[in-house]
Amino acid sequence: MVFFQKHGVNEKDLFRFFSLKNYQFPFHFHRAYELIYINNGRLSVSIGKKEYILEQNDLAFIFSNQMHEFKTIDFSDITITLFSPELIGDFYMNYKGMIPDDNILHLDRNIDFNELNSIYSKKSFLYSICDKLVKQKSFIPVKQSAQTKVLYKILLYIEQNYSNVCTLKNVAEHLNYDYPYLSKLFVQQMDMTFTEYLNNYRISQACYMLKNSNLSIGEIASNCGYNNLRTFHRNFRRITNMSPKEYQKLD
């Protein structure tokens, strides 16, 4: 299972963290809550229609099914934490259907995630973050337009099918929508074409596999939906400005 897929759907006790350097990931969503913590460097984080610039000790608290993306600015060393809403059940029930007006917190000290080695330390840490959020931010009801709901369905289809043949025509047939309507809607909502987004999504997954698996570059390309290795290399360089091997060796 790749790191952003399906988390929090069936895992009621999910709590997983991992570090990433010089990374980016396009707009996506999931049921799990997500924390993005900046160990060092700078990161651009977009949540919904808002863009934030995060620096050391800043933390983004992303709610269930809240659309978000992030991009490195020059250099970034970050820790991603994904956890199921059930781990903070009281908070989840009290703020279900709500989102903060501002998702960013600044922490006074560094977080040592390796200290969170029991269910009690994990819940204590998470509830302390919830406490900060409630004290510092306001909450507003979630509003989703009909177009946004369709967009979510498209992104969910990509998440589930990016490793295979995945085209907007497939999506249109699957969702029973007209192709021209989906094409126009996607560009309006995402400021890029379906194909551009799909390539960014696939290359982001490939970057993670290059750093966190023993698969060959050819195997990674295939797992990310590229049957043609030359196309994979071309798209990888266009998006990351380096080759897969160069990225793999990057500290």
mmCIF file of C-alpha atoms in Angstrom:
data_model
loop_
_atom_site.group_PDB
_atom_site.id
_atom_site.type_symbol
_atom_site.label_atom_id
_atom_site.label_comp_id
_atom_site.label_asym_id
_atom_site.label_seq_id
_atom_site.Cartn_x
_atom_site.Cartn_y
_atom_site.Cartn_z
ATOM 1 C CA MET A 1 0.000 0.000 0.000
ATOM 2 C CA VAL A 2 1.446 3.369 -0.986
ATOM 3 C CA PHE A 3 1.549 5.912 1.786
ATOM 4 C CA PHE A 4 -1.454 8.161 1.051
ATOM 5 C CA GLN A 5 -3.863 5.504 -0.182
ATOM 6 C CA LYS A 6 -7.060 4.534 1.618
ATOM 7 C CA HIS A 7 -5.673 5.382 5.064
ATOM 8 C CA GLY A 8 -8.277 5.502 7.799
ATOM 9 C CA VAL A 9 -10.924 3.621 5.827
ATOM 10 C CA ASN A 10 -10.747 0.328 7.715
ATOM 11 C CA GLU A 11 -7.909 0.957 10.178
ATOM 12 C CA LYS A 12 -9.564 2.327 13.317
ATOM 13 C CA ASP A 13 -6.263 2.485 15.213
ATOM 14 C CA LEU A 14 -4.144 3.853 12.365
ATOM 15 C CA PHE A 15 -1.225 6.009 13.519
ATOM 16 C CA ARG A 16 1.647 6.178 11.088
ATOM 17 C CA PHE A 17 4.395 8.743 10.616
ATOM 18 C CA PHE A 18 7.225 9.004 8.129
ATOM 19 C CA SER A 19 9.745 11.624 7.048
ATOM 20 C CA LEU A 20 10.127 13.058 3.563
ATOM 21 C CA LYS A 21 12.766 15.369 2.115
ATOM 22 C CA ASN A 22 12.373 17.733 -0.833
ATOM 23 C CA TYR A 23 8.994 16.245 -1.641
ATOM 24 C CA GLN A 24 5.783 17.331 -3.284
ATOM 25 C CA PHE A 25 2.369 15.741 -3.674
ATOM 26 C CA PRO A 26 -0.572 17.014 -5.755
ATOM 27 C CA PHE A 27 -4.098 17.661 -4.489
ATOM 28 C CA HIS A 28 -5.589 14.624 -2.776
ATOM 29 C CA PHE A 29 -7.831 13.726 0.141
ATOM 30 C CA HIS A 30 -8.472 10.832 2.523
ATOM 31 C CA ARG A 31 -10.605 10.002 5.518
ATOM 32 C CA ALA A 32 -7.627 9.926 7.876
ATOM 33 C CA TYR A 33 -6.524 13.099 9.613
ATOM 34 C CA GLU A 34 -3.087 14.284 8.517
ATOM 35 C CA LEU A 35 -0.416 16.348 10.248
ATOM 36 C CA ILE A 36 2.386 17.907 8.203
ATOM 37 C CA TYR A 37 5.214 18.998 10.503
ATOM 38 C CA ILE A 38 8.225 21.009 9.302
ATOM 39 C CA ASN A 39 11.474 19.737 10.811
ATOM 40 C CA ASN A 40 13.514 22.085 8.637
ATOM 41 C CA GLY A 41 13.228 24.131 5.465
ATOM 42 C CA ARG A 42 10.113 25.607 3.869
ATOM 43 C CA LEU A 43 6.981 24.077 2.406
ATOM 44 C CA SER A 44 4.057 25.474 0.454
ATOM 45 C CA VAL A 45 0.827 23.805 1.612
ATOM 46 C CA SER A 46 -2.500 24.406 -0.110
ATOM 47 C CA ILE A 47 -5.645 23.341 1.740
ATOM 48 C CA GLY A 48 -8.827 23.915 -0.185
ATOM 49 C CA LYS A 49 -8.393 27.334 -1.769
ATOM 50 C CA LYS A 50 -5.871 28.641 0.794
ATOM 51 C CA GLU A 51 -2.098 28.530 0.421
ATOM 52 C CA TYR A 52 0.240 28.635 3.421
ATOM 53 C CA ILE A 53 4.036 28.892 3.663
ATOM 54 C CA LEU A 54 5.307 26.695 6.494
ATOM 55 C CA GLU A 55 8.706 26.931 8.179
ATOM 56 C CA GLN A 56 10.492 25.101 11.003
ATOM 57 C CA ASN A 57 8.165 23.923 13.819
ATOM 58 C CA ASP A 58 5.035 24.859 11.866
ATOM 59 C CA LEU A 59 2.337 22.202 11.612
ATOM 60 C CA ALA A 60 -0.635 21.802 9.265
ATOM 61 C CA PHE A 61 -3.630 19.920 10.705
ATOM 62 C CA ILE A 62 -5.651 18.570 7.774
ATOM 63 C CA PHE A 63 -9.146 17.282 8.437
ATOM 64 C CA SER A 64 -10.931 14.248 7.015
ATOM 65 C CA ASN A 65 -11.585 14.562 3.282
ATOM 66 C CA GLN A 66 -10.068 18.053 3.156
ATOM 67 C CA MET A 67 -8.402 18.619 -0.209
ATOM 68 C CA HIS A 68 -4.705 19.481 0.098
ATOM 69 C CA GLU A 69 -1.349 19.484 -1.670
ATOM 70 C CA PHE A 70 2.200 20.442 -0.717
ATOM 71 C CA LYS A 71 5.371 21.532 -2.523
ATOM 72 C CA THR A 72 8.951 22.027 -1.356
ATOM 73 C CA ILE A 73 10.373 25.542 -1.477
ATOM 74 C CA ASP A 74 14.131 25.158 -2.122
ATOM 75 C CA PHE A 75 14.533 22.527 0.639
ATOM 76 C CA SER A 76 12.216 20.744 3.059
ATOM 77 C CA ASP A 77 12.498 18.060 5.727
ATOM 78 C CA ILE A 78 9.010 17.145 6.931
ATOM 79 C CA THR A 79 7.230 14.475 8.944
ATOM 80 C CA ILE A 80 3.803 13.308 7.830
ATOM 81 C CA THR A 81 1.488 11.738 10.396
ATOM 82 C CA LEU A 82 -1.673 9.938 9.289
ATOM 83 C CA PHE A 83 -4.146 8.788 11.917
ATOM 84 C CA SER A 84 -7.717 7.562 12.053
ATOM 85 C CA PRO A 85 -10.444 9.865 13.441
ATOM 86 C CA GLU A 86 -11.315 7.187 15.992
ATOM 87 C CA LEU A 87 -8.040 7.847 17.854
ATOM 88 C CA ILE A 88 -9.438 11.255 18.844
ATOM 89 C CA GLY A 89 -13.077 10.176 18.975
ATOM 90 C CA ASP A 90 -14.346 13.012 21.219
ATOM 91 C CA PHE A 91 -12.809 15.688 19.010
ATOM 92 C CA TYR A 92 -13.969 13.940 15.830
ATOM 93 C CA MET A 93 -17.584 13.751 16.999
ATOM 94 C CA ASN A 94 -17.633 17.347 18.290
ATOM 95 C CA TYR A 95 -16.185 18.814 15.070
ATOM 96 C CA LYS A 96 -17.573 16.421 12.475
ATOM 97 C CA GLY A 97 -18.753 18.392 9.442
ATOM 98 C CA MET A 98 -16.538 21.348 10.435
ATOM 99 C CA ILE A 99 -13.127 22.599 9.329
ATOM 100 C CA PRO A 100 -10.844 25.222 10.881
ATOM 101 C CA ASP A 101 -10.708 28.626 9.225
ATOM 102 C CA ASP A 102 -6.905 28.296 9.408
ATOM 103 C CA ASN A 103 -5.213 24.876 9.529
ATOM 104 C CA ILE A 104 -1.742 26.043 10.623
ATOM 105 C CA LEU A 105 -0.236 25.936 14.109
ATOM 106 C CA HIS A 106 3.224 26.962 15.309
ATOM 107 C CA LEU A 107 4.729 24.689 17.968
ATOM 108 C CA ASP A 108 7.099 25.915 20.660
ATOM 109 C CA ARG A 109 9.348 22.876 20.587
ATOM 110 C CA ASN A 110 10.548 20.147 18.274
ATOM 111 C CA ILE A 111 8.504 16.946 18.085
ATOM 112 C CA ASP A 112 10.272 13.644 18.690
ATOM 113 C CA PHE A 113 7.879 11.251 16.968
ATOM 114 C CA ASN A 114 9.878 8.229 18.122
ATOM 115 C CA GLU A 115 8.747 8.971 21.686
ATOM 116 C CA LEU A 116 5.154 8.262 20.648
ATOM 117 C CA ASN A 117 5.498 4.529 21.233
ATOM 118 C CA SER A 118 2.288 3.722 23.121
ATOM 119 C CA ILE A 119 -1.408 4.335 22.490
ATOM 120 C CA TYR A 120 -1.436 6.708 25.476
ATOM 121 C CA SER A 121 1.458 8.853 24.260
ATOM 122 C CA LYS A 122 -0.072 8.989 20.783
ATOM 123 C CA LYS A 123 -3.489 10.076 22.056
ATOM 124 C CA SER A 124 -1.920 12.557 24.486
ATOM 125 C CA PHE A 125 0.066 14.138 21.673
ATOM 126 C CA LEU A 126 -2.923 14.269 19.307
ATOM 127 C CA TYR A 127 -5.288 15.735 21.883
ATOM 128 C CA SER A 128 -2.697 18.404 22.804
ATOM 129 C CA ILE A 129 -2.677 19.430 19.131
ATOM 130 C CA CYS A 130 -6.502 19.427 19.100
ATOM 131 C CA ASP A 131 -6.479 21.623 22.222
ATOM 132 C CA LYS A 132 -4.198 24.162 20.534
ATOM 133 C CA LEU A 133 -6.372 24.177 17.438
ATOM 134 C CA VAL A 134 -9.619 24.751 19.378
ATOM 135 C CA LYS A 135 -8.082 27.550 21.459
ATOM 136 C CA GLN A 136 -6.469 29.372 18.536
ATOM 137 C CA LYS A 137 -8.843 28.864 15.580
ATOM 138 C CA SER A 138 -12.474 29.230 14.612
ATOM 139 C CA PHE A 139 -14.455 26.478 12.906
ATOM 140 C CA ILE A 140 -16.793 26.715 9.943
ATOM 141 C CA PRO A 141 -19.221 24.209 8.392
ATOM 142 C CA VAL A 142 -17.982 22.177 5.434
ATOM 143 C CA LYS A 143 -19.553 23.322 2.183
ATOM 144 C CA GLN A 144 -19.247 21.225 -0.958
ATOM 145 C CA SER A 145 -20.678 22.288 -4.291
ATOM 146 C CA ALA A 146 -21.977 19.757 -6.798
ATOM 147 C CA GLN A 147 -18.833 20.361 -8.871
ATOM 148 C CA THR A 148 -16.568 19.673 -5.893
ATOM 149 C CA LYS A 149 -18.333 16.381 -5.216
ATOM 150 C CA VAL A 150 -17.737 15.319 -8.834
ATOM 151 C CA LEU A 151 -14.081 16.354 -8.563
ATOM 152 C CA TYR A 152 -13.686 14.196 -5.451
ATOM 153 C CA LYS A 153 -15.042 11.232 -7.384
ATOM 154 C CA ILE A 154 -12.496 11.843 -10.171
ATOM 155 C CA LEU A 155 -9.591 12.048 -7.712
ATOM 156 C CA LEU A 156 -10.761 8.911 -5.933
ATOM 157 C CA TYR A 157 -10.820 7.082 -9.276
ATOM 158 C CA ILE A 158 -7.233 8.214 -9.966
ATOM 159 C CA GLU A 159 -6.089 7.033 -6.534
ATOM 160 C CA GLN A 160 -7.587 3.605 -7.152
ATOM 161 C CA ASN A 161 -6.465 3.238 -10.786
ATOM 162 C CA TYR A 162 -3.283 5.282 -11.357
ATOM 163 C CA SER A 163 -1.169 2.116 -11.562
ATOM 164 C CA ASN A 164 -3.203 0.847 -14.529
ATOM 165 C CA VAL A 165 -4.571 2.408 -17.708
ATOM 166 C CA CYS A 166 -6.255 5.546 -16.397
ATOM 167 C CA THR A 167 -7.824 8.098 -18.722
ATOM 168 C CA LEU A 168 -10.513 10.721 -18.393
ATOM 169 C CA LYS A 169 -12.560 8.670 -20.847
ATOM 170 C CA ASN A 170 -12.412 5.772 -18.355
ATOM 171 C CA VAL A 171 -13.530 8.124 -15.597
ATOM 172 C CA ALA A 172 -16.409 9.500 -17.676
ATOM 173 C CA GLU A 173 -17.649 5.988 -18.398
ATOM 174 C CA HIS A 174 -17.245 4.926 -14.768
ATOM 175 C CA LEU A 175 -19.102 7.962 -13.379
ATOM 176 C CA ASN A 176 -21.579 8.149 -16.258
ATOM 177 C CA TYR A 177 -20.714 11.767 -17.085
ATOM 178 C CA ASP A 178 -19.984 13.438 -20.406
ATOM 179 C CA TYR A 179 -16.270 13.574 -21.212
ATOM 180 C CA PRO A 180 -16.294 17.279 -22.291
ATOM 181 C CA TYR A 181 -18.029 18.287 -19.046
ATOM 182 C CA LEU A 182 -15.486 16.451 -16.864
ATOM 183 C CA SER A 183 -12.569 17.814 -18.880
ATOM 184 C CA LYS A 184 -13.758 21.409 -18.458
ATOM 185 C CA LEU A 185 -14.639 20.942 -14.793
ATOM 186 C CA PHE A 186 -11.254 19.419 -13.973
ATOM 187 C CA VAL A 187 -9.315 22.292 -15.536
ATOM 188 C CA GLN A 188 -11.533 24.861 -13.803
ATOM 189 C CA GLN A 189 -11.121 23.241 -10.387
ATOM 190 C CA MET A 190 -7.476 22.141 -10.584
ATOM 191 C CA ASP A 191 -5.853 24.650 -12.965
ATOM 192 C CA MET A 192 -4.341 21.770 -14.920
ATOM 193 C CA THR A 193 -5.529 19.062 -17.272
ATOM 194 C CA PHE A 194 -6.437 15.547 -16.151
ATOM 195 C CA THR A 195 -3.301 14.153 -17.837
ATOM 196 C CA GLU A 196 -1.033 16.714 -16.147
ATOM 197 C CA TYR A 197 -2.491 15.859 -12.751
ATOM 198 C CA LEU A 198 -2.242 12.102 -13.368
ATOM 199 C CA ASN A 199 1.438 12.403 -14.293
ATOM 200 C CA ASN A 200 2.142 14.496 -11.183
ATOM 201 C CA TYR A 201 0.334 11.945 -9.028
ATOM 202 C CA ARG A 202 2.208 9.023 -10.569
ATOM 203 C CA ILE A 203 5.616 10.688 -10.285
ATOM 204 C CA SER A 204 4.955 11.631 -6.642
ATOM 205 C CA GLN A 205 4.210 7.981 -5.892
ATOM 206 C CA ALA A 206 7.341 6.978 -7.796
ATOM 207 C CA CYS A 207 9.445 9.380 -5.694
ATOM 208 C CA TYR A 208 8.199 7.719 -2.531
ATOM 209 C CA MET A 209 8.951 4.236 -3.888
ATOM 210 C CA LEU A 210 12.441 5.290 -4.957
ATOM 211 C CA LYS A 211 13.236 6.261 -1.358
ATOM 212 C CA ASN A 212 11.278 3.594 0.493
ATOM 213 C CA SER A 213 11.455 0.347 -1.478
ATOM 214 C CA ASN A 214 13.978 -2.007 -3.033
ATOM 215 C CA LEU A 215 12.171 -2.099 -6.367
ATOM 216 C CA SER A 216 14.079 -1.405 -9.569
ATOM 217 C CA ILE A 217 13.336 1.772 -11.522
ATOM 218 C CA GLY A 218 11.599 -0.344 -14.157
ATOM 219 C CA GLU A 219 9.386 -1.988 -11.540
ATOM 220 C CA ILE A 220 8.535 1.376 -10.011
ATOM 221 C CA ALA A 221 7.642 2.801 -13.415
ATOM 222 C CA SER A 222 5.342 -0.145 -14.066
ATOM 223 C CA ASN A 223 3.743 0.113 -10.595
ATOM 224 C CA CYS A 224 3.014 3.772 -11.295
ATOM 225 C CA GLY A 225 1.231 3.103 -14.576
ATOM 226 C CA TYR A 226 4.072 3.597 -17.060
ATOM 227 C CA ASN A 227 4.485 0.779 -19.555
ATOM 228 C CA ASN A 228 7.091 2.803 -21.449
ATOM 229 C CA LEU A 229 10.283 3.431 -19.453
ATOM 230 C CA ARG A 230 11.316 6.299 -21.731
ATOM 231 C CA THR A 231 8.012 8.089 -21.030
ATOM 232 C CA PHE A 232 8.520 7.553 -17.292
ATOM 233 C CA HIS A 233 12.032 9.064 -17.415
ATOM 234 C CA ARG A 234 10.828 12.022 -19.503
ATOM 235 C CA ASN A 235 7.923 12.823 -17.161
ATOM 236 C CA PHE A 236 10.045 12.286 -14.061
ATOM 237 C CA ARG A 237 12.679 14.787 -15.230
ATOM 238 C CA ARG A 238 10.058 17.311 -16.352
ATOM 239 C CA ILE A 239 8.345 17.255 -12.946
ATOM 240 C CA THR A 240 11.348 16.906 -10.593
ATOM 241 C CA ASN A 241 14.145 18.423 -12.735
ATOM 242 C CA MET A 242 16.264 15.319 -12.185
ATOM 243 C CA SER A 243 16.432 11.677 -13.207
ATOM 244 C CA PRO A 244 15.028 8.849 -11.042
ATOM 245 C CA LYS A 245 18.579 7.753 -10.151
ATOM 246 C CA GLU A 246 19.550 11.301 -9.152
ATOM 247 C CA TYR A 247 16.442 11.576 -6.964
ATOM 248 C CA GLN A 248 17.136 8.199 -5.360
ATOM 249 C CA LYS A 249 20.636 9.335 -4.320
ATOM 250 C CA LEU A 250 19.412 12.701 -3.002
ATOM 251 C CA ASP A 251 19.924 13.189 0.760
#
